[in-house]
Coordinates of N, CA and C and ligand atoms in Angstrom, one line a residue:
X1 N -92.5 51.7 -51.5 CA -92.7 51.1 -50.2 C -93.3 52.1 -49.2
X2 N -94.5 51.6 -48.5 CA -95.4 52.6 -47.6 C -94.7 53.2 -46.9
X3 N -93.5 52.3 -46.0 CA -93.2 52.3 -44.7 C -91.8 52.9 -44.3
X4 N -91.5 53.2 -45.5 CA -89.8 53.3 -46.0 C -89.7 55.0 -45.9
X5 N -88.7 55.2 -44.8 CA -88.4 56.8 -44.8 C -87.9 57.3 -45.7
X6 N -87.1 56.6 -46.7 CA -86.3 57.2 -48.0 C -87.4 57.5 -49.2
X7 N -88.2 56.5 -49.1 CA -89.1 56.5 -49.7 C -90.1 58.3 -49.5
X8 N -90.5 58.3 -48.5 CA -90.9 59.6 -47.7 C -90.3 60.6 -47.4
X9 N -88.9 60.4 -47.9 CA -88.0 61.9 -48.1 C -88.2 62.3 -49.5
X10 N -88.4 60.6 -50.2 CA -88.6 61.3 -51.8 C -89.7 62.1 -52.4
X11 N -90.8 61.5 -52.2 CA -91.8 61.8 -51.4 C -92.2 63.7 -51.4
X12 N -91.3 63.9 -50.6 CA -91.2 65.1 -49.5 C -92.5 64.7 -48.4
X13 N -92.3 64.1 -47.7 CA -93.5 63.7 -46.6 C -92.4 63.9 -45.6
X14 N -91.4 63.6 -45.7 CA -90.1 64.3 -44.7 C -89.2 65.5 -45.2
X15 N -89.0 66.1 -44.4 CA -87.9 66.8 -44.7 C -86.5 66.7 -45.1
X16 N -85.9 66.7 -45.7 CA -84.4 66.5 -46.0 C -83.6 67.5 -46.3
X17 N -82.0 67.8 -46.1 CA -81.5 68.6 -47.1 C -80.5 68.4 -48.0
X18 N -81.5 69.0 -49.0 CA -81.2 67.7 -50.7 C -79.8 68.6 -51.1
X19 N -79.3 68.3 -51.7 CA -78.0 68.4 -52.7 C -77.9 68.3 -53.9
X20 N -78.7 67.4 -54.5 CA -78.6 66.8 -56.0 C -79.9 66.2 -56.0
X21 N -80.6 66.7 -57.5 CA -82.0 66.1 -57.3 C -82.1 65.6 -59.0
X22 N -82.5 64.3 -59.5 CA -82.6 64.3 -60.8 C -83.6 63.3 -61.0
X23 N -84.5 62.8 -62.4 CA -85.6 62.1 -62.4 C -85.3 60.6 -61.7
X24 N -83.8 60.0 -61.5 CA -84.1 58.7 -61.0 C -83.2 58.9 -59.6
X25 N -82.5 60.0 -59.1 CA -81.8 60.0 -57.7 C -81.7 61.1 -57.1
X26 N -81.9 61.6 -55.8 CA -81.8 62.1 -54.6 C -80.7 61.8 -54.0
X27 N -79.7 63.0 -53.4 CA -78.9 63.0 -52.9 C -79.2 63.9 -51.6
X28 N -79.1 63.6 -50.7 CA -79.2 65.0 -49.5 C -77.9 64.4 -48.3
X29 N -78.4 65.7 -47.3 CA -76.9 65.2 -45.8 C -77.7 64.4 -45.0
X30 N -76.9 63.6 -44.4 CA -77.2 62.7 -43.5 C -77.4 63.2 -42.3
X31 N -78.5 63.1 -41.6 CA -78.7 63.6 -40.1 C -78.0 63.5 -39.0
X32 N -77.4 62.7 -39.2 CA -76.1 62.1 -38.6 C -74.5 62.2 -38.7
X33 N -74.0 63.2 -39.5 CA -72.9 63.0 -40.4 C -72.0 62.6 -39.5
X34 N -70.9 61.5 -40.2 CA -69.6 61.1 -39.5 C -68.2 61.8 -40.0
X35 N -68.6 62.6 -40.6 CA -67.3 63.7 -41.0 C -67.9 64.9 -41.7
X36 N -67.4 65.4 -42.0 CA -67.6 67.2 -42.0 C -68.4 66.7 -43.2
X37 N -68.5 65.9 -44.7 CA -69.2 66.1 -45.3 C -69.7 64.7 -45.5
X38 N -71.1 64.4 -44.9 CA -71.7 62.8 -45.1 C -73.1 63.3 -45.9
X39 N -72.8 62.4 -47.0 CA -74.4 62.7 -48.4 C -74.5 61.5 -48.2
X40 N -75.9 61.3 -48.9 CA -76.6 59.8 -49.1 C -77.1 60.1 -50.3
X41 N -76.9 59.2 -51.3 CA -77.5 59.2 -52.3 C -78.3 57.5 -52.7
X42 N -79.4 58.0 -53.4 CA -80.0 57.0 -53.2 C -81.4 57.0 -54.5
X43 N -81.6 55.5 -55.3 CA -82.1 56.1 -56.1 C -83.7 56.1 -56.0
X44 N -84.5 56.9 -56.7 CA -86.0 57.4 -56.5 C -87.0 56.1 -56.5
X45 N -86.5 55.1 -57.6 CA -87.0 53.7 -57.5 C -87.0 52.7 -56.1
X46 N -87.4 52.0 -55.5 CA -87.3 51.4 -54.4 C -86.4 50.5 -54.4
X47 N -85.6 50.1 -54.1 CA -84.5 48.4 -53.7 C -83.9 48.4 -52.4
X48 N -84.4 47.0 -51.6 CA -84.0 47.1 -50.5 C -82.2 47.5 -50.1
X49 N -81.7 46.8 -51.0 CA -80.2 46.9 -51.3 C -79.6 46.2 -52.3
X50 N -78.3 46.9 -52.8 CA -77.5 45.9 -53.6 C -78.0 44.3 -54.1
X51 N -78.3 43.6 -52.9 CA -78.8 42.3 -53.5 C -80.1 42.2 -53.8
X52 N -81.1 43.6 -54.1 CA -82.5 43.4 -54.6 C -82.0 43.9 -56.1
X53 N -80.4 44.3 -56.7 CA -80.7 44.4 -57.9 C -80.4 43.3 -59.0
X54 N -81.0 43.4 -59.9 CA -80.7 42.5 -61.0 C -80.4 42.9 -62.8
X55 N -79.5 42.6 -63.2 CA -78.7 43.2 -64.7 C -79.7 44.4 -65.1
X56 N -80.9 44.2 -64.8 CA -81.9 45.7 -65.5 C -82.0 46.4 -65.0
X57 N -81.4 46.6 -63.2 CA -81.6 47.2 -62.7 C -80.6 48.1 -62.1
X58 N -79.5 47.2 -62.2 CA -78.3 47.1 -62.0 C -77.5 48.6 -62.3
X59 N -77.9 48.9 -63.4 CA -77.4 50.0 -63.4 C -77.5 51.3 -63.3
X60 N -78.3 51.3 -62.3 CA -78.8 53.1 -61.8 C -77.5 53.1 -61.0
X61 N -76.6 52.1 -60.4 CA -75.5 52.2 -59.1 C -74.8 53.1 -60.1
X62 N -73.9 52.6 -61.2 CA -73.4 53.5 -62.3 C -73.8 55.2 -62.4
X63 N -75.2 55.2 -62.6 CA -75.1 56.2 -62.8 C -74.7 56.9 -61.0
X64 N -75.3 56.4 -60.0 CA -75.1 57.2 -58.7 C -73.8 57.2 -58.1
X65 N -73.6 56.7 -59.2 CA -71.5 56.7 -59.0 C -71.0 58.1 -59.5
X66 N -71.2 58.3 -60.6 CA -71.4 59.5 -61.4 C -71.9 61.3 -60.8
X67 N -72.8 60.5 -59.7 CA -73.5 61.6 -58.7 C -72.6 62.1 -58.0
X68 N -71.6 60.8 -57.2 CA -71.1 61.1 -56.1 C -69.8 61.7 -56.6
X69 N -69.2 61.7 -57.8 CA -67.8 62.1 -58.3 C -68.5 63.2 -58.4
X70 N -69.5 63.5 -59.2 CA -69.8 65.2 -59.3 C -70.0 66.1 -57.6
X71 N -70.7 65.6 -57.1 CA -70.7 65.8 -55.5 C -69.5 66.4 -55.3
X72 N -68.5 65.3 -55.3 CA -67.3 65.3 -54.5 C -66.0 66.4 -55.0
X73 N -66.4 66.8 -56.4 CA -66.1 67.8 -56.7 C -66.3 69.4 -56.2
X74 N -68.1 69.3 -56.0 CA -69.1 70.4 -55.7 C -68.4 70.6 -54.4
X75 N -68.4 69.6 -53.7 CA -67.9 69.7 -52.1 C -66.3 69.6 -51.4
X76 N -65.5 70.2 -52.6 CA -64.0 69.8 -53.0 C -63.6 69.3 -52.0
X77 N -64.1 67.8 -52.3 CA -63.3 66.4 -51.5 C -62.0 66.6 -52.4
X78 N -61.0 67.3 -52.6 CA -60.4 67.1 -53.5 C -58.8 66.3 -53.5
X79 N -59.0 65.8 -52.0 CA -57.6 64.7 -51.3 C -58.7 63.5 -51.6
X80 N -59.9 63.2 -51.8 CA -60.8 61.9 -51.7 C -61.1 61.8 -50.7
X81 N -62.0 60.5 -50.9 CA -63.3 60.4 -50.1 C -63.8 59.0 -50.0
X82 N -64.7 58.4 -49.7 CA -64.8 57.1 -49.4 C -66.9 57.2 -49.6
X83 N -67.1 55.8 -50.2 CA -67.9 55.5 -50.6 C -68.7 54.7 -50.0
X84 N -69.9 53.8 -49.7 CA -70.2 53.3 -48.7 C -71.6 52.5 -49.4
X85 N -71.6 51.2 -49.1 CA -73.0 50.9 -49.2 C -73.2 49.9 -48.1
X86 N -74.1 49.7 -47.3 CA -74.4 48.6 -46.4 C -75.5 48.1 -46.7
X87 N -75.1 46.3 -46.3 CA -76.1 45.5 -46.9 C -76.8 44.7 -45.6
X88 N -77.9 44.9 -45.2 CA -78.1 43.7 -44.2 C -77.8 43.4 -42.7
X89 N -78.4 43.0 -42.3 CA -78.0 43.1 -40.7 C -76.6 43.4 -40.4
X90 N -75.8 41.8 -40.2 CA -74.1 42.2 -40.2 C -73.4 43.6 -41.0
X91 N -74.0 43.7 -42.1 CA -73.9 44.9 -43.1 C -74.0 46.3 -42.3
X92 N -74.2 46.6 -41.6 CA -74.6 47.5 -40.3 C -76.2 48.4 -41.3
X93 N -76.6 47.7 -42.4 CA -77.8 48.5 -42.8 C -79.2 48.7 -42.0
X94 N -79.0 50.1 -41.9 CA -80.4 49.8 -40.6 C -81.6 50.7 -41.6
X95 N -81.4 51.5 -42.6 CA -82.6 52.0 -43.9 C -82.6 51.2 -45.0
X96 N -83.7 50.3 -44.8 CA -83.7 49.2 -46.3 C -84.1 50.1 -47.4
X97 N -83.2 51.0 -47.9 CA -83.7 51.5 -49.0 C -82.2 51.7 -49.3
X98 N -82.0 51.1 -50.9 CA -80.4 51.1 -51.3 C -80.1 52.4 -51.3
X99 N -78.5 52.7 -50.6 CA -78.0 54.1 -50.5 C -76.5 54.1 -50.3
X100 N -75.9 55.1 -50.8 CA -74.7 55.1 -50.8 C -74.1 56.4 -50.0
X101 N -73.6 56.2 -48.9 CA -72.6 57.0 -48.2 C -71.5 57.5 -48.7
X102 N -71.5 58.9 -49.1 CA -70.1 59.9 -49.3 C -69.7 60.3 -48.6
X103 N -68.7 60.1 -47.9 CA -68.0 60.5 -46.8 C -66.8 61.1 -46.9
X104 N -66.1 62.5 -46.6 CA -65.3 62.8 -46.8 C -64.7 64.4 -46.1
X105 N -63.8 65.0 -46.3 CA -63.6 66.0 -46.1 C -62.5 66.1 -44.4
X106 N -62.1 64.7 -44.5 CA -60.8 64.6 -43.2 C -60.4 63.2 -43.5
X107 N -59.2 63.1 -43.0 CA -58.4 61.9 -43.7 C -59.1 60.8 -42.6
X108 N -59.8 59.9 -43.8 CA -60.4 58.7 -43.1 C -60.1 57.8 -42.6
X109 N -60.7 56.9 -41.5 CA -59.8 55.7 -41.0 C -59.6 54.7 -41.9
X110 N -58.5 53.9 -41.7 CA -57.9 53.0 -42.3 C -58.9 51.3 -42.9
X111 N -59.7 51.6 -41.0 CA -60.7 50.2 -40.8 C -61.5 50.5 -41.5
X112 N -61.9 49.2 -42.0 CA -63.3 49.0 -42.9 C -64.1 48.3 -41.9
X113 N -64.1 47.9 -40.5 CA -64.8 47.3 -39.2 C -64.9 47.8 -38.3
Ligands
LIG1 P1 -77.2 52.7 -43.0 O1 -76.8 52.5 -41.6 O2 -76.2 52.4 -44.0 O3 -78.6 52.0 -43.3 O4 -77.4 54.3 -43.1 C1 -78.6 54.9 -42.9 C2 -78.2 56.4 -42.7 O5 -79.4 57.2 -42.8 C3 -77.6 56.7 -41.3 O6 -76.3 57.3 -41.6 C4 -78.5 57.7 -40.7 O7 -77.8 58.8 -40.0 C5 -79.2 58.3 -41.9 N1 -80.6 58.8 -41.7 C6 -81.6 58.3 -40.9 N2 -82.7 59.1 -41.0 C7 -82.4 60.1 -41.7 C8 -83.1 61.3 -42.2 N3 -84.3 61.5 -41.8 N4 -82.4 62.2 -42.9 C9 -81.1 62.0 -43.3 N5 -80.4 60.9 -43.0 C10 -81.0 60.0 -42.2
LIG2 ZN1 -87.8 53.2 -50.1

């Protein structure tokens, strides 16, 4: 996608600062972070989100699950951490490019709202 900043991080047409780099995912910090350690991982293939995948595709989440346990080690979340994907307007998703939030490194809130 032309217009897509994740797209353009992969890219390198933006700047990022990456963490984990492999032939199908990109992991960097979020410009934003909401606790001492916020990554985004996200895979190199385009999908708007979770509901653009389908059974063939379906399984790159697996592997970026895999990403974020290795992460979470690297960045000894070692009390845990919380995981994150948002879908869609109500979804609070405001980068239509599927990504998953690692969040961690202080004991998180309770609310999922
Ligand atoms: P979401 O609200 O789930 O779509 O998450 C998008 C995330 O992307 C937010 O947490 C933003 O802080 C983050 N973000 C936006 N632009 C950038 C950027 N250029 N580099 C890193 N993170 C970004
Ligand atoms: Zn994209």
């Amino acid at each position: 996608m032309n217009d897509c900043l994740f797209c353009k991080i992969i890219k390198g047409e933006i700047p990022s600062s990456k963490v984990y780099e492999d032939d199908s995912i990109l992991a960097f910090k979020d410009i934003n972070p909401q606790a001492p350690v916020h990554i985004l991982i996200i895979p190199k293939e385009h999908y708007d989100s979770v509901d653009a995948l389908t059974e063939e595709t379906a399984p790159i989440v697996g592997k970026i699950m895999l990403v974020a346990k290795q992460l979470a080690a690297e960045f000894h979340l070692d009390n845990g951490y919380r995981l994150v994907t948002n879908i869609g307007e109500n979804g609070g998703q405001t980068v239509k490019h599927l990504h998953f939030h690692l969040v961690g490194g202080v004991k998180l809130s309770e609310k999922m709202n």
